[in-house]
PDB file of N, CA and C in Angstrom:
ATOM      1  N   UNK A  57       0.843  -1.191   0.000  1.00  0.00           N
ATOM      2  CA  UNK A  57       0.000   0.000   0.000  1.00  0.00           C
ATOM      3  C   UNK A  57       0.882   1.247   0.000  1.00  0.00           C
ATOM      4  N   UNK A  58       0.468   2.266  -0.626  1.00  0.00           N
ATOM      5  CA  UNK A  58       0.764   3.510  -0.562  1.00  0.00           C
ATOM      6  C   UNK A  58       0.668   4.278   0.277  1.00  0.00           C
ATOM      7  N   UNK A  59       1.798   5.271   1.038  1.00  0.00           N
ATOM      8  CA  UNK A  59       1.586   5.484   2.053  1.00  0.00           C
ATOM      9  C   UNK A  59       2.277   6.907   1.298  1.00  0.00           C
ATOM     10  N   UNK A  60       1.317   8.277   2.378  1.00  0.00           N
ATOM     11  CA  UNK A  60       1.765   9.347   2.350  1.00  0.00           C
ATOM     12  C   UNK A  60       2.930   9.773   3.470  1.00  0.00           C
ATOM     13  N   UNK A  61       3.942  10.080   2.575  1.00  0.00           N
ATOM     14  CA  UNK A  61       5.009  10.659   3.437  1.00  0.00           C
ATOM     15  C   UNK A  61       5.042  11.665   4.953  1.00  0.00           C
ATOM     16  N   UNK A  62       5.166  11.624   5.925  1.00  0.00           N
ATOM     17  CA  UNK A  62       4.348  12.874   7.010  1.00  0.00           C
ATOM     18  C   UNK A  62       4.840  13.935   6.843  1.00  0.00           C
ATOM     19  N   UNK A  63       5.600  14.434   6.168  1.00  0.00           N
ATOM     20  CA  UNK A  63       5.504  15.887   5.902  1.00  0.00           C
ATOM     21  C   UNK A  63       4.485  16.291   4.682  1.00  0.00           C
ATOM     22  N   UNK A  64       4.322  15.738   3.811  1.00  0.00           N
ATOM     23  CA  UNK A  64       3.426  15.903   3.037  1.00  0.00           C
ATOM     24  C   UNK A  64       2.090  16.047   3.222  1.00  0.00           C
ATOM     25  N   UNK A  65       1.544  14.577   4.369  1.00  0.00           N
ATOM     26  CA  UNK A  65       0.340  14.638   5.168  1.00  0.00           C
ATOM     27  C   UNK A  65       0.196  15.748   6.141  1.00  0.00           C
ATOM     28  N   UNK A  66       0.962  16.239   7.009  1.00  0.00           N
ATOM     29  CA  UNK A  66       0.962  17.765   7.359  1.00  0.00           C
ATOM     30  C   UNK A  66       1.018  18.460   6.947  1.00  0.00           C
ATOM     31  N   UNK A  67       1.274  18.649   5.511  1.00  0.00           N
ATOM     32  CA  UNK A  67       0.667  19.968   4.386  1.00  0.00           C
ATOM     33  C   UNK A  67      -0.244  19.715   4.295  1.00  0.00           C
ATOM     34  N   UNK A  68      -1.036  18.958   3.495  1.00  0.00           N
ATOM     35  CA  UNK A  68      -2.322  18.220   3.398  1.00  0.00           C
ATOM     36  C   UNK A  68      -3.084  19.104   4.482  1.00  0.00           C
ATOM     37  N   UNK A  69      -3.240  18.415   5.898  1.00  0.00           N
ATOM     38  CA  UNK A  69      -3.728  18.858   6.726  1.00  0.00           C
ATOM     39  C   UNK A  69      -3.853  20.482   7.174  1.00  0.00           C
ATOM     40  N   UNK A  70      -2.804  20.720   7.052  1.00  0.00           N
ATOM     41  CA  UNK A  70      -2.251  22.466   6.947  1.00  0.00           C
ATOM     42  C   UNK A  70      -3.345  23.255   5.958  1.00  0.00           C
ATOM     43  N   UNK A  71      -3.277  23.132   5.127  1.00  0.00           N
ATOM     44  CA  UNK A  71      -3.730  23.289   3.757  1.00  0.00           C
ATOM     45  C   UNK A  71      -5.226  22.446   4.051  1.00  0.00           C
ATOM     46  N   UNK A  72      -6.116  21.894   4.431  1.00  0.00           N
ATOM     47  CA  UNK A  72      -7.309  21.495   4.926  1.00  0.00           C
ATOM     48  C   UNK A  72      -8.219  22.396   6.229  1.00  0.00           C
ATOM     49  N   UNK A  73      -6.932  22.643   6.823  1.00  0.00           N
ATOM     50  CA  UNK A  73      -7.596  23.541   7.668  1.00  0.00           C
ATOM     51  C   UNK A  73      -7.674  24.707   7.625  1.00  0.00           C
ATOM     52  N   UNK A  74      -6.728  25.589   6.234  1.00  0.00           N
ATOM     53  CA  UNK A  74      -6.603  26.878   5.681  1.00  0.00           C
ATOM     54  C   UNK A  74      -8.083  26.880   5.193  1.00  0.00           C
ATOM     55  N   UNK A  75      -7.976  26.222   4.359  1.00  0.00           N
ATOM     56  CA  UNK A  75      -9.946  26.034   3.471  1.00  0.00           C
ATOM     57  C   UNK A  75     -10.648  26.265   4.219  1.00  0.00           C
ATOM     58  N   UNK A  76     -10.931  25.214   5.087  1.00  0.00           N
ATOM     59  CA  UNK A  76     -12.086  25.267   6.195  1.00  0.00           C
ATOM     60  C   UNK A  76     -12.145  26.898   6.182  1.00  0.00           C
ATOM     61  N   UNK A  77     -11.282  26.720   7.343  1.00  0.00           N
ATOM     62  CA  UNK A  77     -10.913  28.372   7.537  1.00  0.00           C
ATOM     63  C   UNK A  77     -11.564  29.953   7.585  1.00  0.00           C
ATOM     64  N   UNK A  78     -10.624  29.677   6.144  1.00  0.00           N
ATOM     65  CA  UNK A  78     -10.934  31.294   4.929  1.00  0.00           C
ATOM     66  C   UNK A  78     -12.447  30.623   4.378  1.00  0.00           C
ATOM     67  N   UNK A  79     -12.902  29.655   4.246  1.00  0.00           N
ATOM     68  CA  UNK A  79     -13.960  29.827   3.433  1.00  0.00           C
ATOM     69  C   UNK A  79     -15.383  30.198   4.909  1.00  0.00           C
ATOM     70  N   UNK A  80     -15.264  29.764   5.889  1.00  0.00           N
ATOM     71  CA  UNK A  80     -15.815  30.102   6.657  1.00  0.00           C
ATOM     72  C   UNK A  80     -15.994  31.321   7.397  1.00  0.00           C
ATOM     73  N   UNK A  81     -14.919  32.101   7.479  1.00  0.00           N
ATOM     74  CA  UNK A  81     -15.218  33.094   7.634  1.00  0.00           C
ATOM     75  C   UNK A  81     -15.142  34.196   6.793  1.00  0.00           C
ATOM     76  N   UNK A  82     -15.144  33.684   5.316  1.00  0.00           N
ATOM     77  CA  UNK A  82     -15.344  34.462   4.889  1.00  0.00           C
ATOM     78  C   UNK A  82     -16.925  34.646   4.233  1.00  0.00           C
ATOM     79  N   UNK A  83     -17.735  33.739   4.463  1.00  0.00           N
ATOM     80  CA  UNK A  83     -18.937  33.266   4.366  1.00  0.00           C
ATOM     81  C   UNK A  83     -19.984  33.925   5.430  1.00  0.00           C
ATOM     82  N   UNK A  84     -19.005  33.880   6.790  1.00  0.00           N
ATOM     83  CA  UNK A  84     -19.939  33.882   7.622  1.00  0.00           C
ATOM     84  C   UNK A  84     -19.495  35.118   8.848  1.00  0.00           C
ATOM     85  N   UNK A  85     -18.235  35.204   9.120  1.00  0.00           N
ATOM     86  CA  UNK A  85     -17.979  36.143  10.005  1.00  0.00           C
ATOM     87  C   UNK A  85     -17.739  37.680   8.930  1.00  0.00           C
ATOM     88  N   UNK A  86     -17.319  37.574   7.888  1.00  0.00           N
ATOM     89  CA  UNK A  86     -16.423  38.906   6.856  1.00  0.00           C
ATOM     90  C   UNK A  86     -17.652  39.223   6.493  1.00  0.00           C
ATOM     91  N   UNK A  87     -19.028  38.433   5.782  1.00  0.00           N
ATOM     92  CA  UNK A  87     -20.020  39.305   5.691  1.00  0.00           C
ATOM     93  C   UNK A  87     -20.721  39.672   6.463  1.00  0.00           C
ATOM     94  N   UNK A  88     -21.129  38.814   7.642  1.00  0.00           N
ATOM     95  CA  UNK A  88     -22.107  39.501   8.555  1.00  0.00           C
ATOM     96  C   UNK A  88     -21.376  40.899   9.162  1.00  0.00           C
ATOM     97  N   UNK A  89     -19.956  41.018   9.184  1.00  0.00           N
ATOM     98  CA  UNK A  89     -19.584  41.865   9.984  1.00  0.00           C
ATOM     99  C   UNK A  89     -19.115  43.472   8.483  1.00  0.00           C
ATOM    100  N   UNK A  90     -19.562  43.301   7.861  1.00  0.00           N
ATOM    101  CA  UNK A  90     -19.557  44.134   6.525  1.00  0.00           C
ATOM    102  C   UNK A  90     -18.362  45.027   6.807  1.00  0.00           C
ATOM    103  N   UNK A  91     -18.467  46.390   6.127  1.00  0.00           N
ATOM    104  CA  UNK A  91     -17.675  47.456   6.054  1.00  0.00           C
ATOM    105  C   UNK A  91     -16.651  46.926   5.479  1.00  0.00           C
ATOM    106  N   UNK A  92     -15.122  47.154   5.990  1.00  0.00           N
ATOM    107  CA  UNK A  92     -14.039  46.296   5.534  1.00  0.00           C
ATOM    108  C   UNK A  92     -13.687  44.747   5.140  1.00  0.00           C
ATOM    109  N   UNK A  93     -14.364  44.056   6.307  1.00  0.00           N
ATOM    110  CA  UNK A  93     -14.581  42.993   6.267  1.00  0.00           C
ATOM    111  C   UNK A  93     -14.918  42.207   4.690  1.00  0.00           C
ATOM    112  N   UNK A  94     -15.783  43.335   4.305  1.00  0.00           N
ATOM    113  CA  UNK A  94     -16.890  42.579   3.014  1.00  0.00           C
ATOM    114  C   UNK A  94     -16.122  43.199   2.159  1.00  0.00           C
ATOM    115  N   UNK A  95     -15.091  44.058   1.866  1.00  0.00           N
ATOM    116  CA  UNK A  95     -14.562  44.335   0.808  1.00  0.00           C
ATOM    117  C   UNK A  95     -14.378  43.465  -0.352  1.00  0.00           C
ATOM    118  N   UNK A  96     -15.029  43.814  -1.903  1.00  0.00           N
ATOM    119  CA  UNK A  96     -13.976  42.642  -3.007  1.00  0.00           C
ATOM    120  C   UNK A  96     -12.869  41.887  -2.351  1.00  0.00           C
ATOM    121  N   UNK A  97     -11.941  43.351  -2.482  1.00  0.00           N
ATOM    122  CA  UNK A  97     -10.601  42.746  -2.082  1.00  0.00           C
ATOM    123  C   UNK A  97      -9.913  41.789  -1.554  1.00  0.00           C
ATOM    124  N   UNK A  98     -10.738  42.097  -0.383  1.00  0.00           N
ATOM    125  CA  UNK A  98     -10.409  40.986   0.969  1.00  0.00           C
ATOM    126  C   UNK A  98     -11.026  40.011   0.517  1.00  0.00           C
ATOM    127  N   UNK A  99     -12.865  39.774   0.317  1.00  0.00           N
ATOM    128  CA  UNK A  99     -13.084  38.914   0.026  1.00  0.00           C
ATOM    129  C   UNK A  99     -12.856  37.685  -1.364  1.00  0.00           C
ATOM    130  N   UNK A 100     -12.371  38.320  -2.313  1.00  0.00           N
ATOM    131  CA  UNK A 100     -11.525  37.194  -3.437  1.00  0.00           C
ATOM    132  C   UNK A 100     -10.377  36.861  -2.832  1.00  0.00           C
ATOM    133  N   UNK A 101      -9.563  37.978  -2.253  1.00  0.00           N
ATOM    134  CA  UNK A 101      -8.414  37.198  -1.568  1.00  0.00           C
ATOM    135  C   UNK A 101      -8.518  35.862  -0.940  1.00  0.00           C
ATOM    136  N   UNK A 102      -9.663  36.038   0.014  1.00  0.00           N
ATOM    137  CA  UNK A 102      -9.882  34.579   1.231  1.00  0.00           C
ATOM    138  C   UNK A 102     -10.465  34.100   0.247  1.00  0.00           C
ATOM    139  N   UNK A 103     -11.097  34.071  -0.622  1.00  0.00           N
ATOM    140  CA  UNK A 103     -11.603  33.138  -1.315  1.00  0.00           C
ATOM    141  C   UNK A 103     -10.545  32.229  -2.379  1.00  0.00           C
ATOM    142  N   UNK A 104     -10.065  33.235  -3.258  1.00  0.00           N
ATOM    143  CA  UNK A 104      -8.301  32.241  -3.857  1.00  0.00           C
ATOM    144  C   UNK A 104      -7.397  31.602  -3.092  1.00  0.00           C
ATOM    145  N   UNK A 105      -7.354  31.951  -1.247  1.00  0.00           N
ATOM    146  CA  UNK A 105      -6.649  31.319  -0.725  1.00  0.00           C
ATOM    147  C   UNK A 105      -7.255  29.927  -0.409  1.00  0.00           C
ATOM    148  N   UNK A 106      -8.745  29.754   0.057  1.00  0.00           N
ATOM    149  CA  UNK A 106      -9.706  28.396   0.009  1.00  0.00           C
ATOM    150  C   UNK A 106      -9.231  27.912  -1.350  1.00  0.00           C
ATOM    151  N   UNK A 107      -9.429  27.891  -2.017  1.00  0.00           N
ATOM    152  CA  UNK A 107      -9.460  27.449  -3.236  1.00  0.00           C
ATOM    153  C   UNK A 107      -8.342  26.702  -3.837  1.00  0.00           C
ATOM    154  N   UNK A 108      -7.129  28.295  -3.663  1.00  0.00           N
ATOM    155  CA  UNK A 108      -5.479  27.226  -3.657  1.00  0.00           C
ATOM    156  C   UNK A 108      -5.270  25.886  -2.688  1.00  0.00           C
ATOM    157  N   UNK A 109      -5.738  26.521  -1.222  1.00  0.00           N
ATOM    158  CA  UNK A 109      -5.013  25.326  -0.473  1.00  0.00           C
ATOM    159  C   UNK A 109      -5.809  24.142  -0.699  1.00  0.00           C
ATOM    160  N   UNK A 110      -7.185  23.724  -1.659  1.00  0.00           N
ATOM    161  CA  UNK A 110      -7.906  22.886  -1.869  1.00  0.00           C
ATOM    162  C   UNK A 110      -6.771  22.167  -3.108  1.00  0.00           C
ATOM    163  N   UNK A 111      -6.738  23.284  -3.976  1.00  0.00           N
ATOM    164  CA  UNK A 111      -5.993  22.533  -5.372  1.00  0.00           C
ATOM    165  C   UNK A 111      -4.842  22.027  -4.844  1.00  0.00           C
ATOM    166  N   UNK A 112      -4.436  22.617  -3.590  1.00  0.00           N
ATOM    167  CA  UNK A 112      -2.547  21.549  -3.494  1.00  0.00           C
ATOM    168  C   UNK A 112      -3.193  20.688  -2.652  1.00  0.00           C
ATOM    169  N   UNK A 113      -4.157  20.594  -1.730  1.00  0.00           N
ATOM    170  CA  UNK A 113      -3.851  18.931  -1.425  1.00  0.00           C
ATOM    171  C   UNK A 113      -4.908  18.219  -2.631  1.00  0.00           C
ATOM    172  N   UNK A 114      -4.887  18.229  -3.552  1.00  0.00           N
ATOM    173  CA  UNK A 114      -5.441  17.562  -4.746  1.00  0.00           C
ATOM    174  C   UNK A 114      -4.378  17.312  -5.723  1.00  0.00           C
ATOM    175  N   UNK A 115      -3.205  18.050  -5.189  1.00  0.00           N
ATOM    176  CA  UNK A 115      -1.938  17.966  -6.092  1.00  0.00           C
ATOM    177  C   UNK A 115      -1.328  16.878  -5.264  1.00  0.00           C
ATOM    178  N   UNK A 116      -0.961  17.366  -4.337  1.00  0.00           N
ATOM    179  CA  UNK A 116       0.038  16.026  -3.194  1.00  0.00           C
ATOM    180  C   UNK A 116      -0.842  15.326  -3.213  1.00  0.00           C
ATOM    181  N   UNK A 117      -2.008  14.941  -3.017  1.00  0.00           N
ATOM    182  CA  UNK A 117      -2.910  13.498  -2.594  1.00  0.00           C
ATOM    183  C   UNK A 117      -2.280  12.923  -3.929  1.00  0.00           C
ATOM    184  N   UNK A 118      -2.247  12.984  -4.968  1.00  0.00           N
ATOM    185  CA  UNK A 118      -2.069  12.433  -6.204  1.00  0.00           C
ATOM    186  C   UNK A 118      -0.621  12.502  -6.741  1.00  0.00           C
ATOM    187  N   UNK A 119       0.457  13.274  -5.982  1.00  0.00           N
ATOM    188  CA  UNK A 119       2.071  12.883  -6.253  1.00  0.00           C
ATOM    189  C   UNK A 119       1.876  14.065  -7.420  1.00  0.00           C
ATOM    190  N   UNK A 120       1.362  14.647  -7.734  1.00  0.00           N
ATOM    191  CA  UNK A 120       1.859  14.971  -8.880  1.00  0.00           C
ATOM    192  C   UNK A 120       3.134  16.187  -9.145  1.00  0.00           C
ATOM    193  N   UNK A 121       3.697  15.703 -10.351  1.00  0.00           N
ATOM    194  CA  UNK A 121       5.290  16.169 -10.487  1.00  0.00           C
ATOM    195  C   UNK A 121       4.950  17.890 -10.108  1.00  0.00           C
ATOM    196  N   UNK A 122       4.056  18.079 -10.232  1.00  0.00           N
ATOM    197  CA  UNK A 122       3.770  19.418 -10.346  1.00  0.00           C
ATOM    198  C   UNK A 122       3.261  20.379  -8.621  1.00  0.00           C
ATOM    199  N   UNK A 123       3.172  19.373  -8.108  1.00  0.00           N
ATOM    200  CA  UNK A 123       3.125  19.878  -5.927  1.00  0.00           C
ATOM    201  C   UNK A 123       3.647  21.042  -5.822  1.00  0.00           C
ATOM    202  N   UNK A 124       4.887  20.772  -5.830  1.00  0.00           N
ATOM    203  CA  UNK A 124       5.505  21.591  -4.880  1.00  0.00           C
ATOM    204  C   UNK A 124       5.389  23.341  -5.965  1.00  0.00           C
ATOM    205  N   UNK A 125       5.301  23.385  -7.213  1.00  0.00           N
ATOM    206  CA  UNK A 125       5.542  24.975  -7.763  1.00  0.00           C
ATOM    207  C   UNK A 125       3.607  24.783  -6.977  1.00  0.00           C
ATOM    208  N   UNK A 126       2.556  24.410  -6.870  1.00  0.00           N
ATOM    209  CA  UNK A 126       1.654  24.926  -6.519  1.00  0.00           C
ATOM    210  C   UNK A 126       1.447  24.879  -5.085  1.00  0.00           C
ATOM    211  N   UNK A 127       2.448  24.582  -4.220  1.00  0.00           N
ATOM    212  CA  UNK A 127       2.637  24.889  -2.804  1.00  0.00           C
ATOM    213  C   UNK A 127       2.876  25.993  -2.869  1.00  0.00           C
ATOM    214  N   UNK A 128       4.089  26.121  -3.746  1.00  0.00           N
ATOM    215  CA  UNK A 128       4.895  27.513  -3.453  1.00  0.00           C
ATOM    216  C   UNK A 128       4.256  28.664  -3.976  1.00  0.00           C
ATOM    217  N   UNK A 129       3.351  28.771  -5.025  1.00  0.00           N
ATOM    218  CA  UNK A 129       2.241  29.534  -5.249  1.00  0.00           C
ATOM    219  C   UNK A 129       1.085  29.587  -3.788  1.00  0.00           C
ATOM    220  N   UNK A 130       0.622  28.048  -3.267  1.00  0.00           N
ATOM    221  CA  UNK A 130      -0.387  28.619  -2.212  1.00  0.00           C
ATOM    222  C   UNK A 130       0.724  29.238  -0.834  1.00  0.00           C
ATOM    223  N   UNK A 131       1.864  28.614  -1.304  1.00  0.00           N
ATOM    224  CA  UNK A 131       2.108  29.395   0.388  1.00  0.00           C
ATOM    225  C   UNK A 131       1.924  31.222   0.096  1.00  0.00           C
ATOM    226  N   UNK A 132       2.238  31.782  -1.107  1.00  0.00           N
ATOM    227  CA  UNK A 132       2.475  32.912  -1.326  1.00  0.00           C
ATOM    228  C   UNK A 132       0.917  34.032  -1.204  1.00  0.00           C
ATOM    229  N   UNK A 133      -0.274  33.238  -1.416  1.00  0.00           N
ATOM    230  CA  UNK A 133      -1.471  33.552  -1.587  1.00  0.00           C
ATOM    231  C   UNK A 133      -1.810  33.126  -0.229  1.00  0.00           C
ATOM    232  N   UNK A 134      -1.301  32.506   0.710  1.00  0.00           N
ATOM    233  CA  UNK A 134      -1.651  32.669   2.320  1.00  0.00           C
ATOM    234  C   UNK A 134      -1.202  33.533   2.960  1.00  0.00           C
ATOM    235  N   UNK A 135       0.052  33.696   2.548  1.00  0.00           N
ATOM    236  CA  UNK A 135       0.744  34.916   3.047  1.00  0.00           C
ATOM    237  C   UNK A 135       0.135  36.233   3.153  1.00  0.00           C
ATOM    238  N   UNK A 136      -0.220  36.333   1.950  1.00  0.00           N
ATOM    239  CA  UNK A 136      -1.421  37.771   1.365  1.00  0.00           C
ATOM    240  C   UNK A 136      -2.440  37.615   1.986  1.00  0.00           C
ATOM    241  N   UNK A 137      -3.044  36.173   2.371  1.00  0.00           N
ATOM    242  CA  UNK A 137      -4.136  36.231   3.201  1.00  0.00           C
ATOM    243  C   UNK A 137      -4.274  36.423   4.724  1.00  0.00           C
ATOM    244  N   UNK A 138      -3.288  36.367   5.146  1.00  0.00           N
ATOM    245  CA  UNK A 138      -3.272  36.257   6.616  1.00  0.00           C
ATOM    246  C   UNK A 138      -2.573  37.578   6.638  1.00  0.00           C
ATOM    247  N   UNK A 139      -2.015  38.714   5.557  1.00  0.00           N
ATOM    248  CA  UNK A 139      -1.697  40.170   5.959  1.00  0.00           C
ATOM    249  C   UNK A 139      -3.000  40.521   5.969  1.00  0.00           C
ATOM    250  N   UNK A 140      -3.693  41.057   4.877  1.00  0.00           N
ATOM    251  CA  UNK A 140      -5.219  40.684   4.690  1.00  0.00           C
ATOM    252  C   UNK A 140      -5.516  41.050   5.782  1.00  0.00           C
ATOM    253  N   UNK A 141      -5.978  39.609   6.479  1.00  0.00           N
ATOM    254  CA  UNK A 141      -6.642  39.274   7.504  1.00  0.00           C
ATOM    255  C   UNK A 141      -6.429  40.006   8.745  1.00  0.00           C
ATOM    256  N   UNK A 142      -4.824  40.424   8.941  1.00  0.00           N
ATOM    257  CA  UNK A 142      -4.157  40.548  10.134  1.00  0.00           C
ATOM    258  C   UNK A 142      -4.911  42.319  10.275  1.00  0.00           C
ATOM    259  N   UNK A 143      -5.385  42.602   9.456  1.00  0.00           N
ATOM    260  CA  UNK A 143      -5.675  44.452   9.319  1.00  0.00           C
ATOM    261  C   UNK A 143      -7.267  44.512   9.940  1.00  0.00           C
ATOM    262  N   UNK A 144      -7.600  43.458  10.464  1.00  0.00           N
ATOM    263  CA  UNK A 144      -9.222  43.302  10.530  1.00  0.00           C
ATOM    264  C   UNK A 144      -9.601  42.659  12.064  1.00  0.00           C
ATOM    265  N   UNK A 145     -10.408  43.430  12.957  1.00  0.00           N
ATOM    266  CA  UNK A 145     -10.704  42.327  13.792  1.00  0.00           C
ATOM    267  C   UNK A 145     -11.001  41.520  13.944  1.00  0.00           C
ATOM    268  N   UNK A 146     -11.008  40.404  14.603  1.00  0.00           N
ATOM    269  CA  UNK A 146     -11.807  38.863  14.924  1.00  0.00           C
ATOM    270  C   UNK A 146     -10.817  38.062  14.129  1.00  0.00           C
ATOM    271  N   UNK A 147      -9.825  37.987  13.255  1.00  0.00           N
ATOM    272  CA  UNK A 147      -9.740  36.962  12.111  1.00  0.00           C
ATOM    273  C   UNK A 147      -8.639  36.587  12.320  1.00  0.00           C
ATOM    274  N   UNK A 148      -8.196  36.697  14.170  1.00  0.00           N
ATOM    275  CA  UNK A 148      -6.877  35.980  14.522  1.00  0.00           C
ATOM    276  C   UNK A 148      -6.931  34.366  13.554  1.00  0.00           C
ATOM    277  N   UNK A 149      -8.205  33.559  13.798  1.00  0.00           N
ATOM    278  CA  UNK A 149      -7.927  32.170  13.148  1.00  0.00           C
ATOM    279  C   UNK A 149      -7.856  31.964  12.051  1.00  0.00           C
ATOM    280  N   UNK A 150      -8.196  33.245  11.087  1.00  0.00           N
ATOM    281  CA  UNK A 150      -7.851  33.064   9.790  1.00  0.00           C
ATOM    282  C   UNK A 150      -6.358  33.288   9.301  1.00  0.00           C
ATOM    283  N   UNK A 151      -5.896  34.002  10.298  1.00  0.00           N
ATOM    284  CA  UNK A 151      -4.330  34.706  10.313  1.00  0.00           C
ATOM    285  C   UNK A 151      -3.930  33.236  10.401  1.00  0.00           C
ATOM    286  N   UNK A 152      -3.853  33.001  11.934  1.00  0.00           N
ATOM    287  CA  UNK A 152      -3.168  31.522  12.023  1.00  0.00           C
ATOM    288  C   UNK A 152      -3.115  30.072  11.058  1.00  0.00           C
ATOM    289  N   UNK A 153      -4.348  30.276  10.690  1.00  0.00           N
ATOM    290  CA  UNK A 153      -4.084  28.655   9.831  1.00  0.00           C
ATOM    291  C   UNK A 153      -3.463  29.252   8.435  1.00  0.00           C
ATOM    292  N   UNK A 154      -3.810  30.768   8.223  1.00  0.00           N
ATOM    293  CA  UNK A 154      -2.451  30.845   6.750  1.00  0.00           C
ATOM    294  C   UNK A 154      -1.136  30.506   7.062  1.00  0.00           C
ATOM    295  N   UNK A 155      -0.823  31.287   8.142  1.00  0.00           N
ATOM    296  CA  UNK A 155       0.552  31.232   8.543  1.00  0.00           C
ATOM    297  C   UNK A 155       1.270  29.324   8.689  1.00  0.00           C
ATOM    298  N   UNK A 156       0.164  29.255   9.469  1.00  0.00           N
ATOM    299  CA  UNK A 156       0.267  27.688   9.261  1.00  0.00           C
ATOM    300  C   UNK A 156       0.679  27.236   7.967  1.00  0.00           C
ATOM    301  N   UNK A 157      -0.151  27.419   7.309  1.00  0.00           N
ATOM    302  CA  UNK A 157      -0.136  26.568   5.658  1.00  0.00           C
ATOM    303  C   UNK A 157       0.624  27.372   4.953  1.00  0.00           C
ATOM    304  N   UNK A 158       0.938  28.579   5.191  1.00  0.00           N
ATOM    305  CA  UNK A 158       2.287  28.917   4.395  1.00  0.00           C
ATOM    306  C   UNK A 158       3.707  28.453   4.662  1.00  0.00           C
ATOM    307  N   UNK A 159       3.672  28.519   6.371  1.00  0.00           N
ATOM    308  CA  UNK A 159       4.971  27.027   6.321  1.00  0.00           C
ATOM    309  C   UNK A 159       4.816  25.851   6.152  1.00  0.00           C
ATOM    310  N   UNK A 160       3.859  25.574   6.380  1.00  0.00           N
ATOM    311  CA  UNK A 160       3.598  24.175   5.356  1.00  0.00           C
ATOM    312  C   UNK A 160       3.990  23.828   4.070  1.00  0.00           C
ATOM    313  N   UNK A 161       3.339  24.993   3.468  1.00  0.00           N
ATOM    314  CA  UNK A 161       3.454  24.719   1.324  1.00  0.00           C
ATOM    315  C   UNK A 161       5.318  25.189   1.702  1.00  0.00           C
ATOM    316  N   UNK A 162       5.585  26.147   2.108  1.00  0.00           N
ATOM    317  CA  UNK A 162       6.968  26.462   1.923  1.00  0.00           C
ATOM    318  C   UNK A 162       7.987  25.231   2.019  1.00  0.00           C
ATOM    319  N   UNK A 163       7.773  24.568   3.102  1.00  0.00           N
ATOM    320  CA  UNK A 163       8.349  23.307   2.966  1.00  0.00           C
ATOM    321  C   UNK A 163       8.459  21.984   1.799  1.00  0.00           C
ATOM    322  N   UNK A 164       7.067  22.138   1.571  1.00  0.00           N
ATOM    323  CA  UNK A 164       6.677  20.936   0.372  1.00  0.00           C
ATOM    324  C   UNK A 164       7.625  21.719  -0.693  1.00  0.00           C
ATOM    325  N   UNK A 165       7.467  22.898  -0.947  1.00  0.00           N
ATOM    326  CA  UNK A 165       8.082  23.731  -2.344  1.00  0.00           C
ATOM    327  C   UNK A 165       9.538  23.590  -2.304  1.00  0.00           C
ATOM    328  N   UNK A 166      10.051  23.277  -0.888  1.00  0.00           N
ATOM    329  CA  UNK A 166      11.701  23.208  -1.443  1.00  0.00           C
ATOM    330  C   UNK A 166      12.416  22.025  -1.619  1.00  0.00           C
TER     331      UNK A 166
END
């Protein structure tokens, strides 16, 4: 059987709990709480960051030769998300699980 490497499975996971995340509050805490919060800006941001950290563990679950340049792309789009985030109240946990998953992907990428 095939077994995932554990640094890889802790990106995975990293990158699982970024999604959750950004897509949740950006659903549910960024609009109810409008003004800045609800900006485009902010909000496509958290939304490309859900989205990336979905496509890399769909990249690592599957090995493909191609992981790590789309780690190193999502770590870079977490990064942006958790500055983002860091300018806004309440969204310490959105800060944290980027930061998370940007050392995460950073690792897979080198």
């Amino acid at each position: 059987m095939h077994q995932i490497d554990s640094e890889m499975k802790a990106c995975m996971d990293a990158c699982h709990e970024c999604h959750i995340t950004c897509l949740h509050m950006a659903m549910n805490h960024c609009l109810e709480a409008g003004g800045r919060h609800a900006e485009p800006q902010h909000m496509k941001l958290m939304l490309d960051c859900a989205q990336i950290c979905s496509v890399a563990i769909d990249f690592m679950a599957r090995k493909s030769e191609h992981h790590a340049d789309i780690c190193r792309v999502c770590a870079e789009i977490c990064r942006a998300c958790a500055a983002s985030c860091e300018q806004l109240d309440g969204m310490e946990d959105c800060v944290a699980a980027c930061r998370r998953c940007a050392d995460a992907c950073d690792r897979m990428a080198a």
